[in-house]
XYZ file of C-alpha atoms in Angstrom:
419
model
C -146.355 -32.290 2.556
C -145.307 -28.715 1.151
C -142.053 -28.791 2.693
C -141.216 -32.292 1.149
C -142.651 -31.082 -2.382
C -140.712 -27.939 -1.965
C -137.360 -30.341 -0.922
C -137.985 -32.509 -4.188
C -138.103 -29.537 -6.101
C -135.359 -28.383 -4.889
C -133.464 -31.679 -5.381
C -134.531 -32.012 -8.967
C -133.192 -28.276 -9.680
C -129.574 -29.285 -8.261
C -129.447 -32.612 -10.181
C -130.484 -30.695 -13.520
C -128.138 -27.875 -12.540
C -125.582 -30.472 -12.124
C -126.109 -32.215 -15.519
C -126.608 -29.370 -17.229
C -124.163 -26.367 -15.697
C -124.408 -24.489 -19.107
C -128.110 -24.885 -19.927
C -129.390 -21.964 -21.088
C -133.034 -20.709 -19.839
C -135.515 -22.025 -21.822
C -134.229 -24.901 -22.868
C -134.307 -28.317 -21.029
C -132.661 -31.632 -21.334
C -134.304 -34.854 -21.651
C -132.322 -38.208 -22.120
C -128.949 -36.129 -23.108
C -131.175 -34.171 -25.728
C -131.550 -30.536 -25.310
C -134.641 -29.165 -26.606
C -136.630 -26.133 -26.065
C -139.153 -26.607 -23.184
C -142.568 -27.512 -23.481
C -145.731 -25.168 -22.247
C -148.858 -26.815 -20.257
C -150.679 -27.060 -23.571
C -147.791 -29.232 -25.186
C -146.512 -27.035 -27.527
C -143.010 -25.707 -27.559
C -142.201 -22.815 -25.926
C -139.819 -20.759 -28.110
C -137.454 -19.122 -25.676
C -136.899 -15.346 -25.850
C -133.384 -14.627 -27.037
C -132.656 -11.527 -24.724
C -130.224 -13.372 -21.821
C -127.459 -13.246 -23.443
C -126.671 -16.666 -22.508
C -129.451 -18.183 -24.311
C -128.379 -16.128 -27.921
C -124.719 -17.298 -27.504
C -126.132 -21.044 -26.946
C -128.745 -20.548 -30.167
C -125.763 -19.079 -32.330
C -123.293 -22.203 -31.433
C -126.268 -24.572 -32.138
C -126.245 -22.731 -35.910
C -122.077 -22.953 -36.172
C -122.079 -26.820 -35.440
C -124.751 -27.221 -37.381
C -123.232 -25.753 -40.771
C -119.642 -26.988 -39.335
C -120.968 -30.946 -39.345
C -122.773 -30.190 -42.825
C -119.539 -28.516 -44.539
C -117.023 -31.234 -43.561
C -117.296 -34.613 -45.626
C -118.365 -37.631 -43.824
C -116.088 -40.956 -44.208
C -118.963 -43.176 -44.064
C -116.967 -46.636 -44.783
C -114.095 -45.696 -42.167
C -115.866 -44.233 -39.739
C -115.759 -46.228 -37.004
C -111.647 -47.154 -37.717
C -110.331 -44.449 -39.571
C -108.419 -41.200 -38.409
C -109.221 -38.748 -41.645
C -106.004 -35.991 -41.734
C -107.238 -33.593 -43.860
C -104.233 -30.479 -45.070
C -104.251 -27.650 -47.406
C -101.394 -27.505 -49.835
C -98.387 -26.129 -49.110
C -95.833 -25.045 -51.639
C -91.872 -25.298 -50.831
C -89.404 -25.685 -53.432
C -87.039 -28.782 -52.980
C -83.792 -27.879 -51.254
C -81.851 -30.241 -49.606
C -81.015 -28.251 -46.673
C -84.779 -28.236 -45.539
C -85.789 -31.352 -47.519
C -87.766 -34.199 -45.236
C -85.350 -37.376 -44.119
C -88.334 -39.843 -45.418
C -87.894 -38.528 -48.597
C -83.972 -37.588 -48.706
C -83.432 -41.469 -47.844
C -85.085 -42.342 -51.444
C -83.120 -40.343 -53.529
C -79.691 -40.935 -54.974
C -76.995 -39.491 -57.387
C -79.531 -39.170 -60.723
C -78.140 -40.986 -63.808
C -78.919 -38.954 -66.961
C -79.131 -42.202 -68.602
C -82.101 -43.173 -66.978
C -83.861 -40.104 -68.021
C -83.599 -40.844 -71.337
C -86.154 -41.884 -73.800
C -86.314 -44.513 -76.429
C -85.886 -42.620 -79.703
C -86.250 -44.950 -82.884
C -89.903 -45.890 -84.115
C -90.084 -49.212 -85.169
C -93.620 -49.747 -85.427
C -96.187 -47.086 -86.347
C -99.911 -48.883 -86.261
C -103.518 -47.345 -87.195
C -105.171 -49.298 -83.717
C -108.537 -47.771 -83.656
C -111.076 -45.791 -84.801
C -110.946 -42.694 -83.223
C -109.144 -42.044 -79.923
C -106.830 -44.842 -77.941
C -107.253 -43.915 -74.201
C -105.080 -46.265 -72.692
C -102.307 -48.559 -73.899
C -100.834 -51.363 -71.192
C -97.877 -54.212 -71.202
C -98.417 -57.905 -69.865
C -96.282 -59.106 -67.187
C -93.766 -60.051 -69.718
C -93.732 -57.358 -71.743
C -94.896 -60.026 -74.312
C -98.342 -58.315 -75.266
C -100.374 -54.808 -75.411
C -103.672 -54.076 -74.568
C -105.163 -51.188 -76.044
C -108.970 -49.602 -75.640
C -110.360 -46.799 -77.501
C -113.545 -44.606 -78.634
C -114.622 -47.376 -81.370
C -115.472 -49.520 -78.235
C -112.914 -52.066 -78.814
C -110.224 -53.896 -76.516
C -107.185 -55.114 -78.864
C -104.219 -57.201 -78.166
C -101.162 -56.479 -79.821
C -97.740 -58.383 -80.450
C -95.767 -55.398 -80.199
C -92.720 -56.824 -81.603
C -94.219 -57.572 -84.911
C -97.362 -55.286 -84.824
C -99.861 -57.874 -85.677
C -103.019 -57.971 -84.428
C -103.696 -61.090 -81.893
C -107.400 -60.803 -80.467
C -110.236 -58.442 -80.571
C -112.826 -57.807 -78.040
C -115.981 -55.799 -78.054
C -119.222 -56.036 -75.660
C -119.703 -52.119 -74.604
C -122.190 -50.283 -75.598
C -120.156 -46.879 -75.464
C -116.362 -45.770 -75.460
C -114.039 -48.107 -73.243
C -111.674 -45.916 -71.567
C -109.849 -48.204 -68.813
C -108.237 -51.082 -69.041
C -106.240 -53.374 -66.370
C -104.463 -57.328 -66.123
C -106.086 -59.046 -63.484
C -103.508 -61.306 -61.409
C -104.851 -64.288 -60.412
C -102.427 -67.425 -59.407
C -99.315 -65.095 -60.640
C -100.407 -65.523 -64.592
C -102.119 -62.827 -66.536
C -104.708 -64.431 -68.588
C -107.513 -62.336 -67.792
C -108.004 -58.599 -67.864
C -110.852 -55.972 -66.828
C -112.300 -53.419 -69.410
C -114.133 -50.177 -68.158
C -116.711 -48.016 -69.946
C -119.116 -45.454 -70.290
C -121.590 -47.546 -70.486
C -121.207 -47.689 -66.689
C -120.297 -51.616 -66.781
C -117.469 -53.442 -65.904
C -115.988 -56.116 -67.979
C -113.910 -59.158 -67.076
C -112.946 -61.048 -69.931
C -110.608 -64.379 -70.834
C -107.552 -63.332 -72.698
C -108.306 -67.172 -75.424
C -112.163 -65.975 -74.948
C -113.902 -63.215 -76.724
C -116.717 -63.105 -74.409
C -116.766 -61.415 -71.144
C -116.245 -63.688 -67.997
C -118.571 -61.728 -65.393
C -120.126 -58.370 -65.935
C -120.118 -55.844 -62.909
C -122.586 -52.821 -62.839
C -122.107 -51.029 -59.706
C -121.460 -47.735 -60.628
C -124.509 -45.057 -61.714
C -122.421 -43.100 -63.761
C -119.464 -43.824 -66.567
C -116.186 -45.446 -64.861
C -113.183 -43.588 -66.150
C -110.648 -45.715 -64.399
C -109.837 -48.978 -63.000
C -106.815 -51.215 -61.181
C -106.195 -54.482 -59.425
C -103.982 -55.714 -57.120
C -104.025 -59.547 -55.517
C -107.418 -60.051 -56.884
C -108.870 -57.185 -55.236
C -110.508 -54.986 -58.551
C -110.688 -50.672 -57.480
C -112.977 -48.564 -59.923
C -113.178 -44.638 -59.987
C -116.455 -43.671 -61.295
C -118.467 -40.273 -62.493
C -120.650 -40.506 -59.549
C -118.281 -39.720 -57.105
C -117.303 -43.002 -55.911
C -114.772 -45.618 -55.831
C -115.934 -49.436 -55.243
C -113.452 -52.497 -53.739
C -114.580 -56.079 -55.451
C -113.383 -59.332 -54.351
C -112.819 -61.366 -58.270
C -112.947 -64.515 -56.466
C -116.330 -64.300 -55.363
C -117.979 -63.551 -58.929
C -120.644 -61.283 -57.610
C -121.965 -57.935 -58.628
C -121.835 -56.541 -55.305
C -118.658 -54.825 -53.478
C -117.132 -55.523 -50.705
C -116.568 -51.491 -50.014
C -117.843 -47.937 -51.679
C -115.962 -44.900 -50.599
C -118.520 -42.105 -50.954
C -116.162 -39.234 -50.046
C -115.625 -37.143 -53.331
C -117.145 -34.172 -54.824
C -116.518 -35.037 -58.063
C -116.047 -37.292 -60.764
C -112.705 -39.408 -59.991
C -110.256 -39.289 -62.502
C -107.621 -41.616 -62.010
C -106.510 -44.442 -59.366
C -103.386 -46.046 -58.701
C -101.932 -48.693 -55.645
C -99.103 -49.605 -53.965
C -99.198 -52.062 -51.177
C -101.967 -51.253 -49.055
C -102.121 -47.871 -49.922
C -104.368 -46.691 -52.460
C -103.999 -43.408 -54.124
C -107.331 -41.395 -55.377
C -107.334 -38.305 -57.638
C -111.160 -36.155 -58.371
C -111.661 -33.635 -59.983
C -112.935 -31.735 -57.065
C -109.266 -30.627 -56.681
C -107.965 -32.990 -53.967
C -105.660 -35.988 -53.711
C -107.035 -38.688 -51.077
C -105.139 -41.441 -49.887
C -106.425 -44.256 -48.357
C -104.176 -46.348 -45.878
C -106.414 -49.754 -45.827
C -103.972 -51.501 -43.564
C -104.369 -48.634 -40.817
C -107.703 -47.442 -41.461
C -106.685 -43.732 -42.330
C -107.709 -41.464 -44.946
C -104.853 -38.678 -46.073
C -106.630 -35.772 -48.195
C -104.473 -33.083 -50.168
C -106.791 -30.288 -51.163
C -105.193 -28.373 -54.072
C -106.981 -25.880 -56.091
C -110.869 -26.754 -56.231
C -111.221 -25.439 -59.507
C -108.931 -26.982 -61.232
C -109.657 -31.115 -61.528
C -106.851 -33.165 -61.190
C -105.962 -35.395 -64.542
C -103.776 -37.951 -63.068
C -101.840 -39.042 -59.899
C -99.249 -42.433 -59.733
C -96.728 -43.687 -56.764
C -93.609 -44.676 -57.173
C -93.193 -48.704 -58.229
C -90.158 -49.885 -56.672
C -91.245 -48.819 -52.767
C -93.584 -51.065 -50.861
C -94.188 -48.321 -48.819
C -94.100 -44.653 -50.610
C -93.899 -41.670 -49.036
C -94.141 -39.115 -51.851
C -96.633 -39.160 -55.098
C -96.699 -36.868 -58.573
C -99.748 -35.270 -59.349
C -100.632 -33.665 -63.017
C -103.279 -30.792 -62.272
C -105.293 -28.852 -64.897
C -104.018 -25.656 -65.566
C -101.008 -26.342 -63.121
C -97.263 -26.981 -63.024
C -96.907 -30.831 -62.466
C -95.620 -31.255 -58.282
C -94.473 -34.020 -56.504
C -95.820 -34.289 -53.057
C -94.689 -35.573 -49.963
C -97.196 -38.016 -48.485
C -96.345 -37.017 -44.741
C -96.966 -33.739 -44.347
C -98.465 -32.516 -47.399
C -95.604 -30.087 -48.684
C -94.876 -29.998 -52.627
C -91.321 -31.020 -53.179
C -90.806 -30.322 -56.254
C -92.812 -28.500 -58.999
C -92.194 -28.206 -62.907
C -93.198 -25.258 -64.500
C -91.959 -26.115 -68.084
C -95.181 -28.765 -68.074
C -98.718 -27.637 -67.570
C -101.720 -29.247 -69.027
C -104.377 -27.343 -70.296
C -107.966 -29.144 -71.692
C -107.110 -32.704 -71.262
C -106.656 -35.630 -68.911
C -102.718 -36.321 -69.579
C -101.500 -39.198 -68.009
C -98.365 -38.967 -65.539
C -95.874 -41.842 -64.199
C -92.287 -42.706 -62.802
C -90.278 -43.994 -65.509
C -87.795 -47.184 -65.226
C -86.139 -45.604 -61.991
C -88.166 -44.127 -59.178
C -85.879 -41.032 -59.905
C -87.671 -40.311 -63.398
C -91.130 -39.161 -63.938
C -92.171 -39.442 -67.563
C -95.293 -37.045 -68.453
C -97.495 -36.884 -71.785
C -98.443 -33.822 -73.232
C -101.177 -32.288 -75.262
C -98.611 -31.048 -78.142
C -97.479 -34.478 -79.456
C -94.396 -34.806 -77.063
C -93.315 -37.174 -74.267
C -91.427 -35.917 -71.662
C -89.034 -37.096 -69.164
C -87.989 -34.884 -65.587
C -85.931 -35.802 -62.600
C -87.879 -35.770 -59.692
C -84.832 -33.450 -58.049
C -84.454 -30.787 -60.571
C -87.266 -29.095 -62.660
C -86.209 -29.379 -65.723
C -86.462 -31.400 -68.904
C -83.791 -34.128 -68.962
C -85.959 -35.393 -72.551
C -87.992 -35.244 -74.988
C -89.458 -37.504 -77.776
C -91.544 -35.715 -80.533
C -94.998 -38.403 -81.349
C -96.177 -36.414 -83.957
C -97.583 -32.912 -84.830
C -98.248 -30.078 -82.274
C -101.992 -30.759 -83.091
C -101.087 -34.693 -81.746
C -102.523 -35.379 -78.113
C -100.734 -38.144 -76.248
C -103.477 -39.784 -75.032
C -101.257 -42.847 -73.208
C -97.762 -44.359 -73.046
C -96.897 -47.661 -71.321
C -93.290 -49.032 -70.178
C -91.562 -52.201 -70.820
C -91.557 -54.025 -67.464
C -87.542 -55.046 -68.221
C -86.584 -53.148 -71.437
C -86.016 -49.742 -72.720
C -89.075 -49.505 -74.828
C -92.537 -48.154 -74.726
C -95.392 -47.274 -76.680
C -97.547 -44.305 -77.218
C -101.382 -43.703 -78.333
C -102.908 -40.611 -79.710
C -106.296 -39.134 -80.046
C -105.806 -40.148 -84.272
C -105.703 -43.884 -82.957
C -102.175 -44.141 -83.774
C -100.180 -47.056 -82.009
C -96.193 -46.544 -82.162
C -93.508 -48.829 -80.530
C -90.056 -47.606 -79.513
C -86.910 -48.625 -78.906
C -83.389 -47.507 -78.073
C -81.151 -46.782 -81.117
C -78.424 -49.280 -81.390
């Protein structure tokens, strides 16, 4: 009977051995979990640290640890994502080393299509206080407009006449967006500080369905095919389904240090800027999450893709206390970075004008300015007002040369090309 206990011993050593080749002693395993081993009295045995073996095992045990705690989990994509996660890299844009993906998209630039509509033809006192965003219809029939007196406004821009008012929050409304919904426009969102979203009926003045899933103020918000994406002060962006008039959304993505500061989508690719310092883009039709991590101390004010490709591959980016860079989607490199624009305080919005080959930039000196996305330097300029004027938003015709532009005086111009 000793010699068969001391066999089964023996047996059970070589199986754990086997198992386990790198245990350390002291420590056992016990359904795949290693643990420390347990005494006759029940209590756990903390294992001397003086086999080298056993220290290098404890000190790995610590580096995992604050290794899995450092990196950001993907909660929402976990389980079908692939999360590519690359440090900035800066390269000016030559075409000798410039990336095929992105040489394919650019042409011969026209200077024509850098310029910018010079002749004011209407100049309108909108709101009370600050406008924070101005935004065309479909048509280019109508203007939205929302600003710090809490009130959504739509505008005939042609003759400057006030069509429809709409107020409901409770604080500053600084997002607005046109919902879609059987290819007509007749109903928009509204997003405030108040941490509510709004959807309202362009004939009504009452709000259609209030959403309330945020915990903090939602500074932005976009649709596309009746899918609604807000970016919120608590560090998270929500997916809502309009059809289904419910509070609740169909996704949160909880992977942002900070406050998120602007959105923007193209196809199935939606486009995320925080102001923890990174750009995050989120591929929904492959599961996989690209992040850009820039400079963490500077937040980012505004990020857009390009309009005319289904499928972009590069992305402009307007940085605090940075040159404005355009960045290539596929392996993180900036291809292109302007050093004559650089806000300083405030969040200045950033776009590509009526070509993908124009970006058009506000600025906190009471200019508009226009770049080509393969040179650094100003192709134009359009003076909005003093060098105490912010531009707080422009918006493009969808088909002609015209835009308008807000300020932080709640000033609402429209131009046009000079005849």
């Amino acid at each position: 009977e000793i010699e068969k206990k001391k066999e089964q011993l023996q047996k059970k050593t070589e199986e754990e051995v086997m198992f386990n080749p790198q245990l350390p002693p002291g420590f056992t395993s016990k359904n795949g979990i290693i643990a420390p081993e347990e005494s006759k009295n029940g209590r756990k045995a903390l294992p001397t640290f003086k086999n080298r073996d056993a220290a290098n095992f404890k000190k790995k045990q610590i580096q995992d640890k604050i290794q899995r705690e450092s990196k950001p989990t993907y909660k929402d994509f976990s389980e079908r994502s692939h999360v590519e996660i690359r440090h900035e890299q800066y390269a000016k844009m030559e075409d000798d080393n410039m990336e095929d993906s992105v040489k394919d998209t650019l042409f011969d630039f026209d200077p024509f299509e850098g310029t910018l509509p010079k002749q004011c033809s209407k100049t309108i006192k909108a709101h009370k206080g600050a406008i924070n965003k101005a935004l065309y219809s479909r048509l280019g029939q109508y203007v939205l407009t929302c600003g710090a007196d809490r009130r959504v406004k739509l505008w005939n821009p042609l003759k400057g006449t006030l069509i429809s008012e709409y107020f409901k929050h409770g604080s500053m409304v600084s997002d607005i967006c046109f919902v879609k919904q059987n290819e007509s426009e007749s109903q928009f969102v509204s997003a405030g500080k108040d941490k509510l979203l709004l959807l309202w009926n362009v004939s009504k003045r009452e709000p259609v369905t209030k959403f309330r899933i945020h915990n903090g103020p939602v500074n932005c918000v976009v649709s596309k095919h009746d899918i609604l994406i807000s970016g919120s002060y608590d560090r998270t962006v929500a997916l809502m389904d309009l059809r289904q008039r419910t509070w609740k959304p169909i996704e949160v993505w909880k992977e942002f240090k900070d406050s998120v500061s602007s959105i923007d989508v193209v196809g199935t690719k939606v486009l995320v800027g925080s102001h923890d310092g990174a750009t995050r883009c989120f591929d929904i039709r492959n599961g996989k999450i690209i992040v850009d991590q820039m400079h963490h101390e500077h937040p980012i004010a505004s990020v857009a893709f390009p309009k005319d490709l289904e499928d972009p591959n590069f992305y402009v980016i307007n940085q605090l206390n940075q040159p404005m860079r355009l960045m290539d989607l596929h392996d993180g490199q900036c291809l292109s970075q302007f050093d004559a624009f650089q806000p300083s305080q405030f969040k200045i919005p950033v776009t590509f004008g009526w070509s993908d080959q124009v970006l058009i930039s506000a600025s906190e000196h009471g200019k508009l300015y226009s770049f080509s996305i393969q040179s650094p330097d100003i192709v134009d300029s359009l003076s909005i007002g003093s060098k105490y004027t912010i531009v707080t938003s422009f918006a493009l015709h969808p088909k002609l040369k015209q835009l308008v532009t807000t300020d932080n005086h709640g000033d609402f111009k429209v131009w046009n090309t000079v005849q």
